[in-house]
Amino acid sequence: MTSSDSASVSTSTSAPPATAGTRLRRDVLFAYAAPAFSQTLIHGPTGSVIQGVYAKYFGVPLHDIALVLLVSSLFDAIASPVAGLLSDRYCAGGGTRKPWVLGGSLMSAIACWFLFAPSAPVTTAYFLGALLLTYASWASAEVPYSAWMSEITTDYDERTRLATWRGVAMYGGSMAFAAIPYLPMFPTPDFTPASLRATAVVAAIVLPLFATLAVIRVPSASFSTAKRAHGGAWTGIIHNRPLLRFALLFFLYNLASGVITGLLFFYLDSHLHQGRFMAGLFLLALPVSALAVPLWGSLCHRYGKQRAWAAGVAGTVGAVLLYALIPPGTAGTPWLVAVQVLVFLLFSGFPVAAPAMLADVIDYGRLRFGVDNAGTYFAIYNVMYKAVPGIGAAFAIDLAQRGGFDARLVTQSASGTTALLFTFCAVPAFLLAIVVPLLWYFPIDARRQRIIARRLKARS
C-alpha cells in the first residue's frame, strides 16, 4: 500500500472522535446503533415480502414486479452515490452527517407510508413510483449514517464494537418487523396489506425518534483537505485497490443474498407449502442471529474481520444447499427451522465485519489521496447492500419463471420445481464460493490498519 501523498488532512470536529486505544462509551454505542433498528425495520418488507404481497393481494403481474425491482435497483445505484458525494462536499465545508441522517429519516417515514399502505387501485406504475421515492429517501439518510462510523473512531477494534452494536440493532429491527403480523389485531400471522400498513405506522414513530437520539448523543468529525487530489472522488475510487476488491466481493455477496431473499417467499409458499410460517421462522431465527452478533464481534477481534467473515461465508455455501433437501409439507418443518437458523447464524457475521472493513478502507483512502470520501465509499456500500439484492431478486424471479416456475400454481410442475430449487440454492452457493478467497486474502488487516491510523494521526 502506498503511504506517500502531497495532500494534508486537517480535522475539525463538532465533538472529537475517539482515537486509537480510546474506548467508546456505551451510551454513544447505543445512540449510534439506534437508527439501524428503524432502518432495518423498513427494509424487511422490501427484502422478501413486498413482491409477494403486491403479486398475491394487489394483482401486480410477476413479470412486472421483476421489472420494477430491476429499475428501482438501478435507480438506487444512482441515488446512493449522489447522496454520498453531496454529504462529502457538505462535510468538506465544515458540516457533519447529522442533518442528512435526520432529514432523510423524516423523508423515509413519508415514503414508506406510500409503499406499505397503498390506496386502490394499485398498479405497476404506483408500485414503481413508491419504490423509487423510498429508495431516494433511504439514500439521503442511510449513506451519511453509514459513513458516520468511520468518523466516530479511528481504532480498529472500536469500529468492530460499533459494527457489533449496529448489527444487534439491525436484527432487532428485523425481529420487530417479523413480530408485527403476530399482533392480536391481525387474524393471521401471514404478511398482508394490513400488517404492512402497521409497519408504516411504526416506522413513522421510530425513524425520526432514533435519528434524533443519534444526532444528540453521537460525536461527529468533518475531514477537510488543504489540497484535493486530482479527479476528486473518482480518483479515490478508481485507484483505491482495496476499495475495488471490497466492492467486487460485496457485490457478489449481496447478489447471492438477493437471489435467496427474492425467492424465499415463493420457496416457502409454493414449494414447501409453509408460507403461513414465514413470519414465525423469522421470529425464531432472528433472535438467535442477534445473540450471535456479539460472538461474531469476538471472532472478528480475535482472528481479524476478513478471516472470520470468510469462514462464515464458506459455511453459508453448504447451508444454502441444504434448502434443496428439505421435503415439502409439515414433515419438513423441523428441517426447515434448523436450516433457516443455521443460515441466519452464518449471515450474521456480515453486519459486523463488512462496515468495519470499509471504514478501514476509508482510512486508506484518506492517507493515499488526502481526501475524505467516506460518504462516497459508503454510497457504494449501500448500493451493494440494497440495489444489488434487488437485481439478484429480479434475476432470480425471471430465471425461475423461464425455467417453468409459476407462482399462481398450487402444485408446481417438475420443471418448475427444478427451476425454483436450482435458482434458490445452487446459484447463490456458487456466488458465495467466489467470495471466500477474496475475503480471506483481503489486504487491510489489523496490523496494516493501525499503521494507516498512526500515519493519519501524524499527518493531521
Short mmCIF file of C-alpha atoms in Angstrom, two decimals:
data_model
loop_
_atom_site.label_atom_id
_atom_site.label_comp_id
_atom_site.label_asym_id
_atom_site.label_seq_id
_atom_site.Cartn_x
_atom_site.Cartn_y
_atom_site.Cartn_z
CA MET A 1 0.00 0.00 0.00
CA THR A 2 1.19 3.49 -0.81
CA SER A 3 1.57 5.95 2.05
CA SER A 4 3.01 8.99 0.31
CA ASP A 5 0.72 11.85 -0.57
CA SER A 6 1.11 15.52 -1.28
CA ALA A 7 -2.16 16.47 0.38
CA SER A 8 -2.51 17.19 4.06
CA VAL A 9 -5.55 16.26 6.11
CA SER A 10 -6.87 18.57 8.77
CA THR A 11 -9.62 17.57 11.14
CA SER A 12 -12.27 19.81 12.62
CA THR A 13 -14.84 18.35 14.96
CA SER A 14 -18.12 19.29 16.46
CA ALA A 15 -17.28 16.66 19.12
CA PRO A 16 -13.94 14.94 18.94
CA PRO A 17 -13.90 11.37 17.60
CA ALA A 18 -12.21 8.66 19.61
CA THR A 19 -8.61 7.96 18.74
CA ALA A 20 -6.81 4.61 18.71
CA GLY A 21 -6.88 2.98 22.14
CA THR A 22 -9.86 5.03 23.40
CA ARG A 23 -12.99 3.02 24.22
CA LEU A 24 -16.34 4.45 23.28
CA ARG A 25 -18.97 4.88 25.99
CA ARG A 26 -21.95 2.56 25.83
CA ASP A 27 -24.43 5.42 25.52
CA VAL A 28 -22.61 6.51 22.35
CA LEU A 29 -22.65 2.96 21.00
CA PHE A 30 -26.37 2.65 21.74
CA ALA A 31 -27.24 6.03 20.22
CA TYR A 32 -25.30 5.30 17.03
CA ALA A 33 -26.88 1.86 16.67
CA ALA A 34 -30.46 3.06 17.25
CA PRO A 35 -31.17 4.32 13.68
CA ALA A 36 -30.11 0.92 12.35
CA PHE A 37 -33.13 -0.56 14.16
CA SER A 38 -35.61 1.65 12.34
CA GLN A 39 -33.80 1.38 9.01
CA THR A 40 -33.84 -2.42 9.11
CA LEU A 41 -37.46 -2.42 10.19
CA ILE A 42 -38.46 -0.72 6.94
CA HIS A 43 -36.06 -2.82 4.87
CA GLY A 44 -37.85 -6.01 5.94
CA PRO A 45 -40.78 -5.73 3.52
CA THR A 46 -38.63 -4.78 0.54
CA GLY A 47 -36.25 -7.67 1.09
CA SER A 48 -38.51 -10.69 0.73
CA VAL A 49 -42.16 -9.72 1.31
CA ILE A 50 -43.20 -6.70 -0.74
CA GLN A 51 -43.03 -8.51 -4.10
CA GLY A 52 -45.15 -11.37 -2.76
CA VAL A 53 -47.78 -9.05 -1.25
CA TYR A 54 -48.07 -6.89 -4.38
CA ALA A 55 -48.42 -10.02 -6.51
CA LYS A 56 -50.78 -12.01 -4.27
CA TYR A 57 -53.03 -9.28 -2.87
CA PHE A 58 -52.82 -6.43 -5.36
CA GLY A 59 -52.60 -8.47 -8.55
CA VAL A 60 -49.46 -6.90 -9.98
CA PRO A 61 -48.11 -9.32 -12.64
CA LEU A 62 -44.99 -11.23 -11.71
CA HIS A 63 -43.02 -10.13 -14.77
CA ASP A 64 -43.91 -6.50 -13.96
CA ILE A 65 -42.65 -6.95 -10.41
CA ALA A 66 -39.33 -8.31 -11.70
CA LEU A 67 -39.02 -5.25 -13.95
CA VAL A 68 -39.90 -2.86 -11.09
CA LEU A 69 -37.28 -4.45 -8.84
CA LEU A 70 -34.67 -4.12 -11.57
CA VAL A 71 -35.48 -0.48 -12.42
CA SER A 72 -35.62 0.58 -8.77
CA SER A 73 -32.31 -1.14 -8.08
CA LEU A 74 -30.65 0.70 -10.96
CA PHE A 75 -32.15 3.94 -9.65
CA ASP A 76 -30.70 3.27 -6.22
CA ALA A 77 -27.34 2.70 -7.87
CA ILE A 78 -27.51 6.36 -8.90
CA ALA A 79 -29.23 7.86 -5.85
CA SER A 80 -26.81 6.45 -3.28
CA PRO A 81 -23.60 7.81 -4.89
CA VAL A 82 -25.26 11.19 -5.34
CA ALA A 83 -26.20 11.27 -1.64
CA GLY A 84 -22.68 10.18 -0.69
CA LEU A 85 -20.99 12.80 -2.88
CA LEU A 86 -23.23 15.61 -1.66
CA SER A 87 -22.75 14.68 2.00
CA ASP A 88 -18.97 14.51 1.46
CA ARG A 89 -18.99 18.00 -0.02
CA TYR A 90 -21.16 19.26 2.83
CA CYS A 91 -18.72 17.83 5.38
CA ALA A 92 -15.72 19.20 3.47
CA GLY A 93 -17.20 22.64 4.06
CA GLY A 94 -17.25 22.09 7.83
CA GLY A 95 -20.62 20.34 8.18
CA THR A 96 -21.41 16.91 9.61
CA ARG A 97 -23.53 13.91 8.66
CA LYS A 98 -26.19 14.74 11.22
CA PRO A 99 -28.59 16.91 9.16
CA TRP A 100 -28.61 14.26 6.46
CA VAL A 101 -29.47 11.47 8.88
CA LEU A 102 -32.31 13.41 10.48
CA GLY A 103 -33.79 14.87 7.30
CA GLY A 104 -33.51 11.61 5.38
CA SER A 105 -35.23 9.72 8.20
CA LEU A 106 -38.22 12.07 8.05
CA MET A 107 -38.42 11.61 4.28
CA SER A 108 -38.21 7.83 4.68
CA ALA A 109 -41.17 7.81 7.07
CA ILE A 110 -43.31 9.54 4.43
CA ALA A 111 -42.10 7.34 1.57
CA CYS A 112 -42.74 4.13 3.48
CA TRP A 113 -46.35 5.12 4.03
CA PHE A 114 -46.93 5.29 0.27
CA LEU A 115 -45.15 1.95 -0.32
CA PHE A 116 -46.54 -0.07 2.59
CA ALA A 117 -50.05 1.39 2.75
CA PRO A 118 -51.13 1.87 -0.88
CA SER A 119 -54.60 3.01 -1.83
CA ALA A 120 -56.57 1.25 -4.55
CA PRO A 121 -56.15 0.84 -7.41
CA VAL A 122 -52.61 -0.48 -7.05
CA THR A 123 -50.89 -0.56 -10.40
CA THR A 124 -47.41 -1.38 -11.63
CA ALA A 125 -46.75 2.35 -12.09
CA TYR A 126 -47.78 3.05 -8.49
CA PHE A 127 -45.51 0.26 -7.20
CA LEU A 128 -42.59 1.64 -9.19
CA GLY A 129 -43.16 5.26 -8.11
CA ALA A 130 -43.50 4.39 -4.42
CA LEU A 131 -40.39 2.21 -4.51
CA LEU A 132 -38.33 4.91 -6.24
CA LEU A 133 -39.40 7.50 -3.66
CA THR A 134 -38.50 5.09 -0.87
CA TYR A 135 -35.05 4.39 -2.29
CA ALA A 136 -34.32 8.11 -2.73
CA SER A 137 -35.28 8.78 0.89
CA TRP A 138 -33.26 5.88 2.18
CA ALA A 139 -30.16 7.01 0.30
CA SER A 140 -30.31 10.51 1.77
CA ALA A 141 -30.33 9.12 5.32
CA GLU A 142 -28.51 5.83 5.27
CA VAL A 143 -25.44 6.68 3.20
CA PRO A 144 -24.37 9.53 5.54
CA TYR A 145 -25.34 7.39 8.55
CA SER A 146 -23.06 4.58 7.41
CA ALA A 147 -20.20 6.98 6.61
CA TRP A 148 -20.55 8.39 10.12
CA MET A 149 -19.00 5.18 11.53
CA SER A 150 -15.57 5.97 10.07
CA GLU A 151 -15.61 9.38 11.80
CA ILE A 152 -16.59 8.30 15.30
CA THR A 153 -13.34 6.44 15.99
CA THR A 154 -10.10 5.57 14.23
CA ASP A 155 -9.47 2.44 16.34
CA TYR A 156 -9.60 -0.94 14.55
CA ASP A 157 -11.29 -2.80 17.41
CA GLU A 158 -13.63 0.04 18.39
CA ARG A 159 -15.01 0.03 14.87
CA THR A 160 -15.76 -3.65 15.37
CA ARG A 161 -17.64 -2.73 18.58
CA LEU A 162 -19.60 -0.05 16.71
CA ALA A 163 -20.48 -2.52 13.99
CA THR A 164 -21.44 -5.14 16.59
CA TRP A 165 -23.89 -2.82 18.35
CA ARG A 166 -25.23 -1.72 15.00
CA GLY A 167 -25.61 -5.36 13.94
CA VAL A 168 -27.65 -6.20 17.04
CA ALA A 169 -29.89 -3.20 16.34
CA MET A 170 -30.35 -4.35 12.75
CA TYR A 171 -31.54 -7.76 13.86
CA GLY A 172 -33.78 -6.05 16.40
CA GLY A 173 -35.44 -4.15 13.57
CA SER A 174 -35.88 -7.34 11.58
CA MET A 175 -37.45 -9.06 14.59
CA ALA A 176 -39.81 -6.14 15.12
CA PHE A 177 -40.97 -6.38 11.53
CA ALA A 178 -41.45 -10.15 11.76
CA ALA A 179 -43.43 -9.75 15.01
CA ILE A 180 -45.97 -7.30 13.59
CA PRO A 181 -48.21 -9.97 11.94
CA TYR A 182 -48.48 -11.69 15.35
CA LEU A 183 -50.13 -8.68 16.98
CA PRO A 184 -53.62 -9.59 18.28
CA MET A 185 -55.29 -7.17 15.86
CA PHE A 186 -54.47 -9.46 12.92
CA PRO A 187 -56.40 -12.71 12.29
CA THR A 188 -53.43 -14.47 10.67
CA PRO A 189 -49.63 -14.36 11.02
CA ASP A 190 -49.29 -14.05 7.24
CA PHE A 191 -47.75 -10.91 5.78
CA THR A 192 -50.72 -8.99 4.42
CA PRO A 193 -51.54 -5.42 3.37
CA ALA A 194 -52.85 -4.80 6.90
CA SER A 195 -49.57 -5.83 8.53
CA LEU A 196 -47.61 -3.70 6.06
CA ARG A 197 -49.76 -0.72 6.97
CA ALA A 198 -48.95 -1.31 10.65
CA THR A 199 -45.26 -1.37 9.71
CA ALA A 200 -45.68 2.05 8.13
CA VAL A 201 -47.21 3.40 11.35
CA VAL A 202 -44.36 2.05 13.48
CA ALA A 203 -41.80 3.46 11.04
CA ALA A 204 -43.35 6.91 11.27
CA ILE A 205 -42.59 6.88 15.01
CA VAL A 206 -39.17 5.23 15.29
CA LEU A 207 -37.44 6.72 12.24
CA PRO A 208 -37.40 10.36 13.45
CA LEU A 209 -37.12 9.36 17.14
CA PHE A 210 -33.95 7.29 16.81
CA ALA A 211 -32.37 9.65 14.30
CA THR A 212 -32.82 12.49 16.79
CA LEU A 213 -31.21 10.41 19.55
CA ALA A 214 -28.15 9.77 17.37
CA VAL A 215 -27.86 13.42 16.39
CA ILE A 216 -27.85 14.47 20.05
CA ARG A 217 -25.55 11.84 21.55
CA VAL A 218 -23.03 10.74 18.90
CA PRO A 219 -19.88 12.77 18.12
CA SER A 220 -19.07 13.83 14.58
CA ALA A 221 -15.93 14.79 12.74
CA SER A 222 -15.56 16.64 9.46
CA PHE A 223 -12.42 15.98 7.47
CA SER A 224 -11.28 18.68 5.09
CA THR A 225 -8.26 18.82 2.82
CA ALA A 226 -5.85 21.60 2.04
CA LYS A 227 -5.40 20.19 -1.42
CA ARG A 228 -7.81 17.83 -3.15
CA ALA A 229 -6.42 15.02 -5.24
CA HIS A 230 -6.77 15.39 -9.00
CA GLY A 231 -10.05 13.89 -10.14
CA GLY A 232 -11.70 14.24 -6.74
CA ALA A 233 -13.89 11.36 -5.67
CA TRP A 234 -13.34 9.38 -8.87
CA THR A 235 -9.60 9.24 -8.22
CA GLY A 236 -10.26 7.95 -4.72
CA ILE A 237 -12.43 5.20 -6.19
CA ILE A 238 -10.68 4.07 -9.35
CA HIS A 239 -7.18 3.99 -7.85
CA ASN A 240 -8.15 2.57 -4.45
CA ARG A 241 -7.41 -1.12 -4.95
CA PRO A 242 -8.69 -2.29 -1.54
CA LEU A 243 -11.96 -0.48 -2.27
CA LEU A 244 -12.33 -2.12 -5.68
CA ARG A 245 -11.67 -5.54 -4.17
CA PHE A 246 -14.19 -4.88 -1.41
CA ALA A 247 -16.76 -3.70 -3.97
CA LEU A 248 -16.33 -6.87 -6.03
CA LEU A 249 -16.71 -9.28 -3.12
CA PHE A 250 -19.57 -7.28 -1.62
CA PHE A 251 -21.36 -7.19 -4.98
CA LEU A 252 -21.19 -10.97 -5.29
CA TYR A 253 -22.21 -11.45 -1.66
CA ASN A 254 -25.29 -9.27 -1.97
CA LEU A 255 -26.20 -10.67 -5.37
CA ALA A 256 -26.34 -14.10 -3.72
CA SER A 257 -28.34 -12.67 -0.81
CA GLY A 258 -30.80 -11.10 -3.26
CA VAL A 259 -31.35 -14.40 -5.04
CA ILE A 260 -32.21 -16.04 -1.71
CA THR A 261 -34.49 -13.30 -0.37
CA GLY A 262 -36.12 -12.76 -3.76
CA LEU A 263 -37.29 -16.37 -3.92
CA LEU A 264 -37.75 -17.13 -0.21
CA PHE A 265 -41.46 -16.28 -0.21
CA PHE A 266 -42.08 -18.48 -3.26
CA TYR A 267 -39.87 -21.29 -1.93
CA LEU A 268 -41.81 -21.42 1.34
CA ASP A 269 -45.27 -20.81 -0.12
CA SER A 270 -45.21 -22.65 -3.46
CA HIS A 271 -42.68 -25.43 -2.84
CA LEU A 272 -42.83 -26.28 0.86
CA HIS A 273 -46.42 -25.02 1.31
CA GLN A 274 -45.29 -23.38 4.56
CA GLY A 275 -45.92 -19.74 3.62
CA ARG A 276 -48.01 -19.12 6.72
CA PHE A 277 -44.95 -19.89 8.86
CA MET A 278 -42.71 -17.31 7.20
CA ALA A 279 -43.08 -14.67 9.91
CA GLY A 280 -42.68 -17.35 12.57
CA LEU A 281 -39.43 -18.53 11.00
CA PHE A 282 -38.10 -15.02 11.13
CA LEU A 283 -39.13 -14.64 14.76
CA LEU A 284 -37.36 -17.87 15.62
CA ALA A 285 -34.17 -17.34 13.62
CA LEU A 286 -33.64 -13.61 14.11
CA PRO A 287 -33.23 -13.61 17.92
CA VAL A 288 -30.66 -16.39 17.62
CA SER A 289 -28.83 -14.35 14.98
CA ALA A 290 -28.95 -11.23 17.14
CA LEU A 291 -27.40 -13.15 20.02
CA ALA A 292 -24.72 -14.41 17.64
CA VAL A 293 -23.65 -10.90 16.61
CA PRO A 294 -21.52 -10.32 19.75
CA LEU A 295 -19.93 -13.71 19.11
CA TRP A 296 -19.04 -12.58 15.60
CA GLY A 297 -17.62 -9.40 17.10
CA SER A 298 -15.38 -11.50 19.32
CA LEU A 299 -14.30 -13.68 16.38
CA CYS A 300 -13.50 -10.60 14.30
CA HIS A 301 -11.46 -9.20 17.17
CA ARG A 302 -9.52 -12.45 17.63
CA TYR A 303 -8.98 -13.61 14.05
CA GLY A 304 -9.44 -10.43 12.03
CA LYS A 305 -12.57 -9.20 10.29
CA GLN A 306 -11.84 -10.62 6.86
CA ARG A 307 -10.78 -14.09 8.05
CA ALA A 308 -13.75 -14.52 10.40
CA TRP A 309 -16.22 -13.36 7.75
CA ALA A 310 -14.61 -15.61 5.11
CA ALA A 311 -15.14 -18.64 7.34
CA GLY A 312 -18.79 -17.65 7.79
CA VAL A 313 -19.33 -17.30 4.05
CA ALA A 314 -17.73 -20.70 3.44
CA GLY A 315 -20.19 -22.23 5.88
CA THR A 316 -23.09 -20.42 4.18
CA VAL A 317 -22.27 -22.13 0.88
CA GLY A 318 -23.05 -25.51 2.39
CA ALA A 319 -26.01 -24.29 4.43
CA VAL A 320 -27.81 -22.79 1.42
CA LEU A 321 -27.52 -26.07 -0.50
CA LEU A 322 -29.34 -27.81 2.37
CA TYR A 323 -32.55 -25.99 1.40
CA ALA A 324 -32.86 -28.31 -1.60
CA LEU A 325 -33.03 -31.38 0.67
CA ILE A 326 -35.99 -30.22 2.78
CA PRO A 327 -39.17 -32.20 1.97
CA PRO A 328 -42.41 -30.26 1.32
CA GLY A 329 -45.20 -30.18 3.86
CA THR A 330 -45.18 -30.48 7.62
CA ALA A 331 -42.65 -33.33 7.52
CA GLY A 332 -40.02 -30.84 6.50
CA THR A 333 -40.83 -28.25 9.17
CA PRO A 334 -38.11 -29.30 11.69
CA TRP A 335 -35.51 -29.38 8.92
CA LEU A 336 -36.66 -26.02 7.63
CA VAL A 337 -36.31 -24.49 11.09
CA ALA A 338 -32.83 -25.97 11.55
CA VAL A 339 -31.54 -24.81 8.15
CA GLN A 340 -33.09 -21.36 8.49
CA VAL A 341 -31.47 -20.82 11.89
CA LEU A 342 -28.11 -22.04 10.55
CA VAL A 343 -28.26 -19.72 7.54
CA PHE A 344 -29.19 -16.74 9.71
CA LEU A 345 -26.36 -17.53 12.14
CA LEU A 346 -23.81 -17.60 9.33
CA PHE A 347 -25.17 -14.46 7.68
CA SER A 348 -24.99 -12.56 10.99
CA GLY A 349 -21.24 -12.13 10.56
CA PHE A 350 -21.86 -9.70 7.72
CA PRO A 351 -23.19 -6.67 9.68
CA VAL A 352 -20.16 -6.85 11.99
CA ALA A 353 -17.35 -7.36 9.50
CA ALA A 354 -18.47 -5.53 6.36
CA PRO A 355 -18.97 -1.91 7.57
CA ALA A 356 -15.94 -2.10 9.86
CA MET A 357 -13.78 -3.33 6.96
CA LEU A 358 -14.98 -0.49 4.76
CA ALA A 359 -14.20 2.06 7.49
CA ASP A 360 -10.61 0.79 7.35
CA VAL A 361 -10.62 1.18 3.56
CA ILE A 362 -11.77 4.78 4.07
CA ASP A 363 -8.74 5.44 6.25
CA TYR A 364 -6.53 4.09 3.48
CA GLY A 365 -8.21 6.47 1.03
CA ARG A 366 -7.65 9.43 3.36
CA LEU A 367 -3.98 8.56 3.64
CA ARG A 368 -3.41 7.70 0.00
CA PHE A 369 -5.35 10.54 -1.65
CA GLY A 370 -5.61 13.21 1.06
CA VAL A 371 -9.39 13.34 0.67
CA ASP A 372 -12.27 12.15 2.83
CA ASN A 373 -14.61 10.15 0.59
CA ALA A 374 -16.43 8.32 3.38
CA GLY A 375 -19.86 9.23 2.03
CA THR A 376 -18.97 8.18 -1.50
CA TYR A 377 -17.45 4.89 -0.32
CA PHE A 378 -20.43 4.05 1.84
CA ALA A 379 -22.70 5.02 -1.05
CA ILE A 380 -21.07 2.18 -2.95
CA TYR A 381 -21.64 0.01 0.11
CA ASN A 382 -25.33 0.95 0.27
CA VAL A 383 -25.80 0.31 -3.44
CA MET A 384 -24.36 -3.15 -2.92
CA TYR A 385 -26.47 -3.66 0.20
CA LYS A 386 -29.81 -2.50 -1.24
CA ALA A 387 -29.71 -2.24 -5.02
CA VAL A 388 -27.72 -5.39 -5.77
CA PRO A 389 -30.10 -7.67 -3.81
CA GLY A 390 -32.89 -6.14 -5.88
CA ILE A 391 -31.01 -7.05 -9.04
CA GLY A 392 -30.43 -10.52 -7.63
CA ALA A 393 -34.13 -10.87 -6.78
CA ALA A 394 -35.21 -9.72 -10.25
CA PHE A 395 -32.71 -12.06 -11.89
CA ALA A 396 -33.80 -14.98 -9.70
CA ILE A 397 -37.53 -14.46 -10.30
CA ASP A 398 -37.00 -14.17 -14.05
CA LEU A 399 -34.70 -17.21 -14.19
CA ALA A 400 -37.10 -19.37 -12.17
CA GLN A 401 -40.04 -18.26 -14.30
CA ARG A 402 -38.18 -19.03 -17.53
CA GLY A 403 -37.42 -22.48 -16.16
CA GLY A 404 -41.12 -23.21 -15.68
CA PHE A 405 -41.94 -21.91 -12.19
CA ASP A 406 -45.40 -20.30 -11.89
CA ALA A 407 -46.28 -18.57 -8.61
CA ARG A 408 -50.01 -18.87 -9.36
CA LEU A 409 -49.99 -22.67 -9.32
CA VAL A 410 -50.75 -24.58 -6.14
CA THR A 411 -48.80 -27.60 -7.41
CA GLN A 412 -45.72 -26.91 -9.50
CA SER A 413 -44.61 -28.92 -12.50
CA ALA A 414 -41.41 -30.94 -12.27
CA SER A 415 -39.56 -28.38 -14.37
CA GLY A 416 -40.94 -25.53 -12.25
CA THR A 417 -39.75 -27.18 -9.04
CA THR A 418 -36.32 -27.85 -10.51
CA ALA A 419 -36.01 -24.29 -11.74
CA LEU A 420 -37.02 -22.87 -8.36
CA LEU A 421 -34.63 -25.07 -6.35
CA PHE A 422 -31.72 -24.59 -8.74
CA THR A 423 -32.08 -20.81 -8.68
CA PHE A 424 -32.75 -20.63 -4.94
CA CYS A 425 -29.92 -22.96 -3.85
CA ALA A 426 -27.22 -23.57 -6.47
CA VAL A 427 -26.90 -20.05 -7.86
CA PRO A 428 -26.23 -18.27 -4.52
CA ALA A 429 -23.92 -21.09 -3.37
CA PHE A 430 -21.78 -20.60 -6.49
CA LEU A 431 -21.60 -16.81 -5.99
CA LEU A 432 -20.67 -17.14 -2.32
CA ALA A 433 -17.94 -19.65 -3.13
CA ILE A 434 -16.19 -16.96 -5.19
CA VAL A 435 -16.36 -14.52 -2.26
CA VAL A 436 -14.44 -16.75 0.17
CA PRO A 437 -10.89 -16.32 -1.25
CA LEU A 438 -11.48 -12.62 -1.95
CA LEU A 439 -12.22 -12.15 1.74
CA TRP A 440 -9.56 -14.45 3.13
CA TYR A 441 -6.75 -12.59 1.38
CA PHE A 442 -8.12 -9.06 1.84
CA PRO A 443 -5.11 -6.66 2.00
CA ILE A 444 -6.03 -4.45 5.02
CA ASP A 445 -5.73 -6.45 8.23
CA ALA A 446 -5.41 -5.19 11.82
CA ARG A 447 -1.65 -4.54 11.56
CA ARG A 448 -1.90 -2.54 8.33
CA GLN A 449 -4.89 -0.54 9.56
CA ARG A 450 -3.02 0.52 12.69
CA ILE A 451 -0.10 1.68 10.57
CA ILE A 452 -2.51 3.74 8.46
CA ALA A 453 -4.15 5.23 11.56
CA ARG A 454 -0.79 6.24 13.05
CA ARG A 455 0.29 7.94 9.82
CA LEU A 456 -3.02 9.78 9.54
CA LYS A 457 -2.68 11.00 13.12
CA ALA A 458 0.87 12.17 12.50
CA ARG A 459 -0.16 14.00 9.34
CA SER A 460 -3.11 15.81 10.91
#
